[in-house]
CSV table of C-alpha atoms and ligand atoms in Angstrom, one decimal:
chain,number,residue,atom,x,y,z
A,19,MET,CA,-15.6,27.4,-11.9
A,20,THR,CA,-14.0,28.9,-15.0
A,21,VAL,CA,-10.7,27.7,-16.3
A,22,ALA,CA,-7.8,30.1,-16.0
A,23,SER,CA,-6.6,31.8,-19.1
A,24,GLU,CA,-3.2,33.3,-19.6
A,25,SER,CA,-4.6,36.7,-18.6
A,26,THR,CA,-5.6,35.4,-15.1
A,27,PRO,CA,-3.7,37.3,-12.5
A,28,LYS,CA,-0.8,35.5,-10.9
A,29,LEU,CA,-1.5,33.9,-7.5
A,30,LYS,CA,-0.1,35.2,-4.3
A,31,ILE,CA,2.2,32.4,-3.0
A,32,ARG,CA,1.0,30.7,0.2
A,33,PRO,CA,3.2,29.0,2.7
A,34,ARG,CA,3.8,25.3,1.8
A,35,PRO,CA,1.4,23.0,3.9
A,36,PRO,CA,3.2,20.2,5.7
A,37,LEU,CA,2.6,16.7,4.4
A,38,GLY,CA,1.7,13.7,6.6
A,39,LEU,CA,-1.4,11.5,7.1
A,40,GLY,CA,-1.6,9.5,10.4
A,41,ALA,CA,2.0,10.8,11.2
A,42,ALA,CA,0.7,14.3,11.4
A,43,LEU,CA,-1.9,13.3,14.0
A,44,ILE,CA,0.4,11.6,16.5
A,45,GLY,CA,-0.6,13.1,19.8
A,46,LYS,CA,-2.0,12.5,23.2
A,47,GLU,CA,-4.0,9.3,22.2
A,48,GLU,CA,-0.8,7.6,21.1
A,49,GLU,CA,1.1,9.0,24.1
A,50,GLU,CA,-1.5,7.7,26.5
A,51,LEU,CA,-1.5,4.1,25.1
A,52,VAL,CA,2.3,3.9,24.7
A,53,LEU,CA,2.7,5.2,28.3
A,54,GLN,CA,0.3,2.5,29.5
A,55,VAL,CA,2.6,-0.1,28.1
A,56,ILE,CA,5.7,1.5,29.7
A,57,ARG,CA,3.9,2.0,33.1
A,58,ASN,CA,2.8,-1.6,33.1
A,59,GLN,CA,6.4,-2.7,32.1
A,60,GLU,CA,4.8,-5.0,29.6
A,61,PRO,CA,6.4,-4.5,26.1
A,62,PHE,CA,6.0,-8.2,25.0
A,63,ARG,CA,2.6,-9.3,23.8
A,64,TYR,CA,2.4,-12.8,25.1
A,65,TYR,CA,3.4,-12.6,28.7
A,66,GLY,CA,4.3,-10.3,31.5
A,67,HIS,CA,0.8,-9.0,31.7
A,68,ASP,CA,-0.6,-8.7,35.1
A,69,PRO,CA,-4.0,-10.4,35.0
A,70,ALA,CA,-5.6,-7.3,36.5
A,71,HIS,CA,-4.5,-5.3,33.4
A,72,PRO,CA,-6.8,-4.8,30.4
A,73,PRO,CA,-6.0,-7.0,27.4
A,74,GLY,CA,-2.7,-6.4,25.6
A,75,MET,CA,-2.3,-3.8,22.9
A,76,ALA,CA,-1.5,-6.2,20.1
A,77,ALA,CA,-4.5,-8.3,21.0
A,78,THR,CA,-6.8,-5.2,21.1
A,79,LEU,CA,-5.3,-3.9,17.9
A,80,GLU,CA,-6.0,-7.2,16.1
A,81,LYS,CA,-9.6,-7.3,17.5
A,82,GLU,CA,-10.4,-3.7,16.6
A,83,PHE,CA,-8.8,-4.0,13.2
A,84,ALA,CA,-10.6,-7.2,12.3
A,85,GLY,CA,-13.9,-5.7,13.6
A,86,LYS,CA,-13.6,-2.4,11.9
A,87,PHE,CA,-12.8,-3.8,8.4
A,88,GLY,CA,-14.8,-7.0,8.5
A,89,PHE,CA,-12.2,-9.7,8.8
A,90,LYS,CA,-12.6,-12.8,10.9
A,91,TYR,CA,-8.8,-12.9,11.7
A,92,ALA,CA,-6.1,-10.3,11.9
A,93,LEU,CA,-2.5,-10.8,12.9
A,94,ALA,CA,-0.2,-7.9,13.9
A,95,VAL,CA,3.3,-8.2,12.6
A,96,THR,CA,6.5,-6.1,12.4
A,97,SER,CA,6.0,-4.6,8.9
A,98,GLY,CA,4.0,-4.7,5.7
A,99,THR,CA,7.0,-6.7,4.2
A,100,ALA,CA,6.8,-9.2,7.1
A,101,ALA,CA,3.1,-9.4,6.5
A,102,LEU,CA,3.7,-10.2,2.8
A,103,GLU,CA,6.1,-13.0,3.7
A,104,CYS,CA,3.6,-14.4,6.2
A,105,ALA,CA,0.7,-14.2,3.7
A,106,LEU,CA,2.8,-15.9,0.9
A,107,ALA,CA,3.9,-18.6,3.4
A,108,ALA,CA,0.3,-19.0,4.6
A,109,LEU,CA,-0.7,-19.6,0.9
A,110,GLY,CA,2.1,-22.2,0.7
A,111,VAL,CA,4.0,-20.3,-1.9
A,112,GLY,CA,7.6,-21.5,-2.3
A,113,PRO,CA,10.3,-22.8,-4.7
A,114,GLY,CA,8.9,-23.8,-8.1
A,115,ASP,CA,5.8,-21.5,-7.8
A,116,GLU,CA,5.2,-18.3,-9.7
A,117,VAL,CA,3.5,-15.2,-8.3
A,118,ILE,CA,2.1,-12.5,-10.6
A,119,VAL,CA,2.9,-9.0,-9.4
A,120,PRO,CA,2.5,-5.5,-11.0
A,121,ALA,CA,5.9,-4.5,-12.5
A,122,TRP,CA,5.2,-1.1,-10.9
A,123,SER,CA,4.9,-1.6,-7.2
A,124,TRP,CA,6.9,-1.3,-3.9
A,125,ILE,CA,10.3,-3.1,-3.7
A,126,SER,CA,9.1,-5.7,-1.2
A,127,CYS,CA,6.2,-6.8,-3.5
A,128,PHE,CA,9.0,-8.3,-5.5
A,129,THR,CA,11.6,-9.2,-2.8
A,130,ALA,CA,9.0,-11.0,-0.5
A,131,ILE,CA,8.3,-13.4,-3.4
A,132,VAL,CA,12.0,-14.0,-3.9
A,133,ARG,CA,12.5,-14.5,-0.2
A,134,VAL,CA,10.0,-17.3,0.0
A,135,GLY,CA,11.8,-18.9,-3.0
A,136,ALA,CA,9.1,-18.2,-5.7
A,137,LEU,CA,9.4,-16.5,-9.0
A,138,PRO,CA,7.9,-13.0,-9.3
A,139,VAL,CA,6.2,-12.7,-12.7
A,140,LEU,CA,5.9,-9.0,-13.7
A,141,ALA,CA,2.6,-7.7,-15.0
A,142,GLU,CA,1.5,-4.5,-16.7
A,143,ILE,CA,-0.5,-1.8,-14.9
A,144,ASP,CA,-3.3,0.3,-16.4
A,145,GLU,CA,-4.7,3.8,-15.8
A,146,THR,CA,-5.8,2.8,-12.3
A,147,PHE,CA,-2.0,2.5,-11.6
A,148,CYS,CA,-2.9,-1.1,-10.4
A,149,LEU,CA,-2.7,-4.5,-12.2
A,150,ALA,CA,-4.3,-4.4,-15.6
A,151,PRO,CA,-7.2,-6.8,-16.1
A,152,GLY,CA,-6.2,-9.5,-18.7
A,153,GLU,CA,-2.6,-9.8,-17.3
A,154,ILE,CA,-3.5,-12.8,-15.1
A,155,THR,CA,-4.8,-14.7,-18.1
A,156,ARG,CA,-1.7,-13.7,-20.2
A,157,LEU,CA,0.8,-14.6,-17.6
A,158,THR,CA,-0.7,-17.7,-15.9
A,159,THR,CA,1.3,-20.9,-16.3
A,160,PRO,CA,0.9,-24.3,-14.7
A,161,ASN,CA,3.3,-23.0,-11.9
A,162,THR,CA,1.3,-19.9,-11.1
A,163,LYS,CA,0.1,-20.1,-7.5
A,164,ALA,CA,-1.0,-16.6,-6.7
A,165,VAL,CA,-1.4,-13.0,-7.7
A,166,LEU,CA,-0.1,-10.2,-5.5
A,167,LEU,CA,-2.6,-7.5,-6.2
A,168,VAL,CA,-1.5,-4.0,-5.0
A,169,HIS,CA,-4.1,-1.3,-4.3
A,170,PHE,CA,-2.0,1.6,-5.2
A,171,GLN,CA,-2.0,4.8,-3.0
A,172,GLY,CA,-5.4,4.6,-1.3
A,173,VAL,CA,-7.5,3.3,-4.2
A,174,ALA,CA,-8.9,-0.2,-4.8
A,175,ALA,CA,-7.9,-1.9,-8.0
A,176,ASP,CA,-10.4,-3.3,-10.5
A,177,LEU,CA,-11.3,-6.0,-8.0
A,178,ASP,CA,-14.4,-7.5,-9.8
A,179,LYS,CA,-12.5,-8.2,-13.0
A,180,ILE,CA,-9.2,-9.2,-11.3
A,181,THR,CA,-10.6,-11.6,-8.8
A,182,ALA,CA,-12.9,-13.2,-11.4
A,183,GLU,CA,-9.9,-13.7,-13.7
A,184,ALA,CA,-7.7,-15.1,-10.8
A,185,HIS,CA,-10.4,-17.6,-9.8
A,186,SER,CA,-11.1,-18.7,-13.4
A,187,ASN,CA,-7.4,-19.4,-13.7
A,188,GLY,CA,-7.4,-21.3,-10.4
A,189,ILE,CA,-4.9,-19.0,-8.6
A,190,LYS,CA,-5.1,-17.4,-5.1
A,191,VAL,CA,-5.3,-13.6,-4.6
A,192,LEU,CA,-3.1,-11.9,-2.0
A,193,GLU,CA,-4.4,-8.3,-1.7
A,194,ASP,CA,-1.6,-5.9,-0.8
A,195,CYS,CA,-3.4,-3.1,1.0
A,196,ALA,CA,-0.2,-1.6,2.4
A,197,GLU,CA,-1.1,1.7,0.8
A,198,ALA,CA,-4.9,1.4,1.1
A,199,VAL,CA,-5.9,1.2,4.8
A,200,GLY,CA,-9.4,2.5,4.9
A,201,ALA,CA,-10.1,2.1,1.1
A,202,THR,CA,-13.3,0.3,0.2
A,203,TYR,CA,-14.7,-1.3,-3.0
A,204,HIS,CA,-18.5,-1.7,-3.4
A,205,GLY,CA,-18.8,-0.7,0.3
A,206,LYS,CA,-16.5,-3.3,1.7
A,207,SER,CA,-12.9,-2.9,2.9
A,208,VAL,CA,-10.1,-3.8,0.5
A,209,GLY,CA,-8.6,-7.1,1.5
A,210,LEU,CA,-12.0,-8.9,1.8
A,211,TYR,CA,-12.1,-9.8,-1.9
A,212,GLY,CA,-9.1,-12.1,-2.1
A,213,ASP,CA,-7.9,-15.0,-0.1
A,214,ILE,CA,-5.6,-13.1,2.3
A,215,ALA,CA,-4.6,-9.5,2.7
A,216,ILE,CA,-1.8,-7.4,4.2
A,217,PHE,CA,-1.5,-3.8,5.5
A,218,SER,CA,1.4,-1.6,6.4
A,219,PHE,CA,1.7,0.9,9.3
A,220,GLN,CA,5.1,2.3,8.1
A,221,TYR,CA,5.6,6.0,8.6
A,222,HIS,CA,4.2,7.3,5.3
A,223,LYS,CA,1.1,5.2,5.5
A,224,PHE,CA,-2.5,6.2,6.2
A,225,MET,CA,-2.1,5.2,9.8
A,226,THR,CA,1.3,4.7,11.3
A,227,SER,CA,3.3,3.2,14.1
A,228,GLY,CA,6.6,4.0,12.5
A,229,GLU,CA,6.8,0.4,11.3
A,230,GLY,CA,4.2,-2.3,11.6
A,231,GLY,CA,1.9,-4.4,9.6
A,232,MET,CA,-1.2,-6.7,9.6
A,233,VAL,CA,-2.1,-9.9,8.0
A,234,ALA,CA,-5.9,-10.4,7.6
A,235,CYS,CA,-8.1,-13.1,6.2
A,236,ASN,CA,-11.3,-15.0,6.8
A,237,ASP,CA,-9.9,-18.5,6.4
A,238,PRO,CA,-8.9,-20.3,9.6
A,239,THR,CA,-6.2,-22.4,8.1
A,240,LEU,CA,-4.5,-19.4,6.4
A,241,TYR,CA,-4.7,-17.6,9.8
A,242,GLU,CA,-3.0,-20.5,11.6
A,243,ARG,CA,-0.3,-20.8,9.0
A,244,ALA,CA,0.4,-17.0,9.2
A,245,VAL,CA,0.5,-17.2,13.0
A,246,ARG,CA,3.0,-20.1,12.8
A,247,PHE,CA,5.1,-18.3,10.2
A,248,HIS,CA,5.3,-15.1,12.2
A,249,ASP,CA,6.3,-16.8,15.4
A,250,VAL,CA,9.0,-19.3,14.5
A,251,GLY,CA,6.5,-22.0,13.7
A,252,GLN,CA,4.5,-21.9,17.0
A,253,VAL,CA,0.9,-21.3,17.9
A,254,ARG,CA,0.8,-19.7,21.4
A,255,PRO,CA,-2.2,-20.2,23.6
A,256,TYR,CA,-3.6,-16.7,22.7
A,257,HIS,CA,-4.0,-17.7,19.1
A,258,ALA,CA,-4.9,-21.3,19.8
A,259,ALA,CA,-7.9,-19.9,21.7
A,260,ILE,CA,-9.0,-18.1,18.5
A,261,LYS,CA,-8.3,-21.0,16.2
A,262,LYS,CA,-7.6,-24.5,17.4
A,263,PRO,CA,-4.3,-25.6,15.9
A,264,SER,CA,-4.6,-28.3,13.2
A,265,VAL,CA,-1.8,-27.5,10.9
A,266,PRO,CA,1.4,-29.5,11.5
A,267,ALA,CA,4.2,-27.2,12.8
A,268,PHE,CA,6.7,-25.9,10.3
A,269,SER,CA,9.7,-23.5,10.5
A,270,GLY,CA,8.8,-19.9,10.5
A,271,ASP,CA,10.4,-16.5,11.0
A,272,GLN,CA,10.0,-14.0,13.9
A,273,PHE,CA,7.8,-11.1,13.0
A,274,ARG,CA,5.9,-10.5,16.3
A,275,MET,CA,4.7,-7.0,17.0
A,276,THR,CA,5.8,-5.3,20.2
A,277,GLU,CA,3.2,-3.8,22.6
A,278,LEU,CA,4.7,-0.4,22.1
A,279,CYS,CA,4.2,-0.6,18.4
A,280,ALA,CA,0.7,-2.0,18.8
A,281,ALA,CA,-0.2,0.8,21.2
A,282,MET,CA,0.6,3.4,18.6
A,283,ALA,CA,-1.1,1.5,15.8
A,284,LEU,CA,-4.2,1.2,18.0
A,285,ALA,CA,-4.4,4.9,18.6
A,286,GLN,CA,-3.9,5.5,14.9
A,287,LEU,CA,-6.5,2.9,13.9
A,288,ARG,CA,-9.1,4.9,15.8
A,289,LYS,CA,-8.2,8.0,13.6
A,290,VAL,CA,-8.6,6.3,10.2
A,291,GLU,CA,-12.1,7.7,9.6
A,292,THR,CA,-11.0,11.2,10.5
A,293,ILE,CA,-8.1,11.0,8.0
A,294,LYS,CA,-10.3,9.5,5.3
A,295,SER,CA,-13.0,12.1,5.6
A,296,HIS,CA,-10.5,15.0,5.6
A,297,CYS,CA,-8.6,13.7,2.6
A,298,ARG,CA,-11.8,12.8,0.6
A,299,ARG,CA,-13.3,16.2,1.3
A,300,LEU,CA,-10.2,18.2,0.2
A,301,SER,CA,-9.6,15.9,-2.8
A,302,ALA,CA,-13.2,16.5,-4.0
A,303,ARG,CA,-12.8,20.2,-3.4
A,304,ILE,CA,-9.7,20.4,-5.6
A,305,MET,CA,-11.0,18.0,-8.3
A,306,ASP,CA,-14.2,20.1,-8.6
A,307,GLN,CA,-12.1,23.2,-9.4
A,308,ILE,CA,-9.7,21.5,-11.9
A,309,LYS,CA,-11.9,19.0,-13.7
A,310,GLY,CA,-12.2,19.4,-17.4
A,311,LEU,CA,-8.7,21.0,-17.9
A,312,SER,CA,-7.6,19.9,-21.3
A,313,GLY,CA,-4.7,17.5,-21.5
A,314,MET,CA,-5.0,16.4,-17.8
A,315,THR,CA,-6.7,13.1,-17.3
A,316,PRO,CA,-7.4,12.0,-13.7
A,317,ARG,CA,-6.4,8.5,-12.6
A,318,ARG,CA,-9.2,6.0,-13.3
A,319,ILE,CA,-10.7,5.0,-10.0
A,320,PRO,CA,-12.8,1.8,-10.3
A,321,ASP,CA,-15.0,2.7,-7.3
A,322,PRO,CA,-14.7,6.4,-6.5
A,323,THR,CA,-16.9,6.0,-3.4
A,324,GLY,CA,-14.1,4.0,-1.7
A,325,ASP,CA,-11.2,6.2,-2.6
A,326,THR,CA,-9.3,7.4,0.5
A,327,GLY,CA,-8.5,10.6,-1.4
A,328,PHE,CA,-5.0,11.2,0.0
A,329,GLU,CA,-3.3,11.7,-3.4
A,330,ILE,CA,-4.5,13.0,-6.7
A,331,TYR,CA,-3.0,11.7,-9.9
A,332,LEU,CA,-3.3,13.4,-13.2
A,333,ALA,CA,-1.9,12.1,-16.5
A,334,LEU,CA,-0.3,14.7,-18.8
A,335,PRO,CA,0.5,14.4,-22.5
A,336,SER,CA,4.3,13.8,-21.9
A,337,LYS,CA,7.0,13.2,-19.4
A,338,ASP,CA,8.4,16.6,-20.2
A,339,LEU,CA,5.2,18.4,-19.4
A,340,ALA,CA,4.7,16.3,-16.2
A,341,VAL,CA,8.2,17.3,-15.0
A,342,GLN,CA,7.7,21.0,-15.8
A,343,PHE,CA,4.2,21.0,-14.2
A,344,SER,CA,5.5,19.6,-11.0
A,345,GLN,CA,8.5,22.0,-10.9
A,346,LYS,CA,6.3,25.0,-11.4
A,347,LEU,CA,3.9,23.9,-8.7
A,348,GLU,CA,6.8,23.2,-6.3
A,349,ALA,CA,8.1,26.7,-7.0
A,350,MET,CA,4.7,27.9,-5.9
A,351,ASN,CA,4.9,26.0,-2.6
A,352,VAL,CA,2.5,23.3,-3.8
A,353,ASN,CA,3.6,19.8,-2.9
A,354,ALA,CA,3.8,18.1,-6.2
A,355,LYS,CA,6.7,15.7,-5.9
A,356,LYS,CA,6.0,12.0,-6.2
A,357,THR,CA,5.7,10.8,-2.6
A,358,THR,CA,5.1,7.2,-3.7
A,359,PHE,CA,8.3,5.3,-3.6
A,360,THR,CA,7.0,3.0,-6.3
A,361,TYR,CA,9.3,1.6,-8.9
A,362,CYS,CA,9.4,-0.6,-12.0
A,363,HIS,CA,11.1,-3.7,-10.7
A,364,TYR,CA,12.9,-4.2,-14.0
A,365,ALA,CA,14.7,-0.9,-13.6
A,366,ARG,CA,16.0,-1.7,-10.1
A,367,GLU,CA,19.3,-3.3,-9.1
A,368,TYR,CA,17.8,-6.2,-7.0
A,369,CYS,CA,16.0,-7.3,-10.2
A,370,GLN,CA,18.7,-6.6,-12.7
A,371,THR,CA,21.2,-8.7,-10.8
A,372,GLY,CA,18.8,-11.6,-10.6
A,373,HIS,CA,20.3,-12.5,-7.2
A,374,ALA,CA,18.8,-13.9,-4.0
A,375,HIS,CA,20.8,-13.9,-0.8
A,376,THR,CA,22.7,-17.0,-2.1
A,377,PRO,CA,22.8,-18.4,-5.7
A,378,ALA,CA,20.9,-21.6,-5.0
A,379,ALA,CA,18.0,-19.5,-3.6
A,380,SER,CA,17.5,-17.5,-6.8
A,381,PRO,CA,14.3,-18.2,-8.7
A,382,PHE,CA,16.0,-16.6,-11.8
A,383,ALA,CA,18.8,-19.2,-12.0
A,384,LYS,CA,16.7,-21.3,-14.4
A,385,PHE,CA,16.9,-18.6,-17.1
A,386,LYS,CA,19.6,-19.0,-19.7
A,387,GLN,CA,20.0,-15.2,-20.2
A,388,TRP,CA,19.3,-12.5,-17.7
A,389,PRO,CA,17.4,-10.3,-17.8
A,390,ALA,CA,15.1,-12.7,-19.4
A,391,PRO,CA,12.1,-11.6,-21.5
A,392,GLY,CA,9.5,-10.3,-19.0
A,393,TYR,CA,12.1,-8.5,-16.9
A,394,ARG,CA,13.2,-5.8,-19.3
A,395,GLN,CA,11.9,-2.3,-19.9
A,396,GLN,CA,10.8,-3.1,-23.5
A,397,ASP,CA,8.5,-5.8,-22.2
A,398,PHE,CA,6.2,-3.2,-20.5
A,399,PRO,CA,4.9,-0.7,-23.1
A,400,LYS,CA,1.7,0.0,-21.2
A,401,THR,CA,3.3,0.6,-17.9
A,402,GLU,CA,6.0,2.7,-19.4
A,403,ALA,CA,3.4,4.9,-21.1
A,404,ILE,CA,1.8,5.6,-17.8
A,405,ILE,CA,4.4,6.0,-15.1
A,406,HIS,CA,6.5,8.8,-16.5
A,407,ASN,CA,3.7,11.2,-17.5
A,408,PHE,CA,1.8,11.8,-14.3
A,409,LEU,CA,1.5,14.6,-11.8
A,410,ALA,CA,0.9,13.6,-8.2
A,411,LEU,CA,-0.7,16.0,-5.7
A,412,PRO,CA,-0.4,14.5,-2.2
A,413,LEU,CA,-2.7,15.8,0.5
A,414,GLY,CA,-2.1,15.9,4.2
A,415,MET,CA,-3.9,16.2,7.6
A,416,LYS,CA,-2.5,19.7,8.1
A,417,TYR,CA,-4.0,21.0,4.8
A,418,THR,CA,-6.8,23.4,5.1
A,419,ASP,CA,-9.7,24.3,2.7
A,420,GLU,CA,-7.7,27.4,1.8
A,421,ASP,CA,-4.7,25.2,0.9
A,422,ALA,CA,-7.0,23.1,-1.3
A,423,ASP,CA,-8.3,26.1,-3.1
A,424,TYR,CA,-4.8,27.5,-3.6
A,425,ILE,CA,-3.6,24.1,-5.0
A,426,ALA,CA,-6.5,24.1,-7.5
A,427,ALA,CA,-5.8,27.7,-8.5
A,428,ALA,CA,-2.1,27.0,-8.9
A,429,VAL,CA,-2.9,24.0,-11.1
A,430,ARG,CA,-5.2,26.1,-13.2
A,431,GLN,CA,-2.5,28.8,-13.5
A,432,VAL,CA,0.3,26.4,-14.5
A,433,HIS,CA,-2.1,24.7,-16.9
A,434,GLY,CA,-2.7,28.0,-18.5
A,435,GLU,CA,1.1,28.6,-18.8
A,436,LEU,CA,2.0,25.1,-20.1
A,437,ILE,CA,-1.0,23.7,-21.9
A,438,GLY,CA,-3.4,26.6,-22.4
B,525,PLP,C1,2.4,-1.7,-1.8
B,525,PLP,C2,3.3,-2.0,-0.7
B,525,PLP,N1,3.5,-3.3,-0.2
B,525,PLP,C3,4.2,-3.5,0.8
B,525,PLP,C4,4.9,-2.5,1.5
B,525,PLP,C5,5.8,-2.9,2.7
B,525,PLP,O1,5.4,-2.3,3.9
B,525,PLP,P1,6.5,-2.0,5.0
B,525,PLP,O2,7.3,-0.8,4.5
B,525,PLP,O3,5.7,-1.8,6.2
B,525,PLP,O4,7.4,-3.2,5.1
B,525,PLP,C6,4.7,-1.2,1.2
B,525,PLP,C7,5.3,-0.1,1.9
B,525,PLP,O5,6.0,0.8,1.5
B,525,PLP,C8,3.9,-0.9,0.0
B,525,PLP,O6,3.7,0.3,-0.4
């Protein structure tokens, strides 16, 4: 494929393809399972089931999810954020503990740590858009209990390096796979490399039930602790049959998934491979046609065979160029806005105030000045050098091969206009 020059004829504008991953596939499979719950009048997962009915939706979802991705245990909860709190609680993270988290990640990666009373310690990302190797070693203190490792937008982080670093520093790994359902690393699902993992089924995610989440792990004690935390400290007979309770009861929260939500998530789980193969195919088709364009560096993907392919990231030489590139593509009906609602925590109000819901619960109260070093923009030169300069090209289930070819041609045309 030849690279466009300024003399390349202008493209005929195509209609804008609609975005949406699992959300764009909601259809009769979801309808059938949700209706089953309604017809049976059984929206609560633990009782109300007629013994003649098949197993409940949440139970089936957990079994299929665990089986599909290779976990011993999976626990359905109300959201990815709830899953984060359950996982942190399962790991025993609380006041006095520190958790390393990428400075650039979703809001609740930070707030969940604060909610369990621990201190979020912000780390730099690298060109993978995930935690930079070396950061765990730089930031670990005697109080560090865990690292919250985010697999950003469908791609596994540098897992070999990061898990080795975490283990050599004696800290636990919580894999945040909220944005990476279906992603693999060296042939295994993300989430299987750390101690415990979480997933999200929120509307924008790979598979969706509107809201919803999953905690998954292979460790029976972590499973029991997560079960207890998600159900006000209890272990009901359903879970006791999976893992005999041995952990003394403690106070938990209430993050139980409803059967309606589980029915939708179950139908969507069965579509994950379809979504993945569609996105991977289109992503490869676009990348083949735009590779080698000067001044545009694709995101580094540690294991390209496991990429879910739903969003292409290209680094440009400056923020100005990235903004102009995106605007020109948008004007040509190419979706090129950042769909990831990822932020630098230090630039956000919830971090800048240093508040928890009440002063005594704030892990930041110990700092003499606020924002303290480690919570200011100037402390993150690597992250700042990456996050303003990229172009994001999200893909969707309604995109066709023709859309992919048009996107590639549009990128080549705008490249010719802006970079040459
Ligand atoms: C990396 C990451 N972690 C956690 C979450 C929280 O998931 P939820 O929105 O389901 O609470 C999200 C969702 O946006 C996310 O992107």
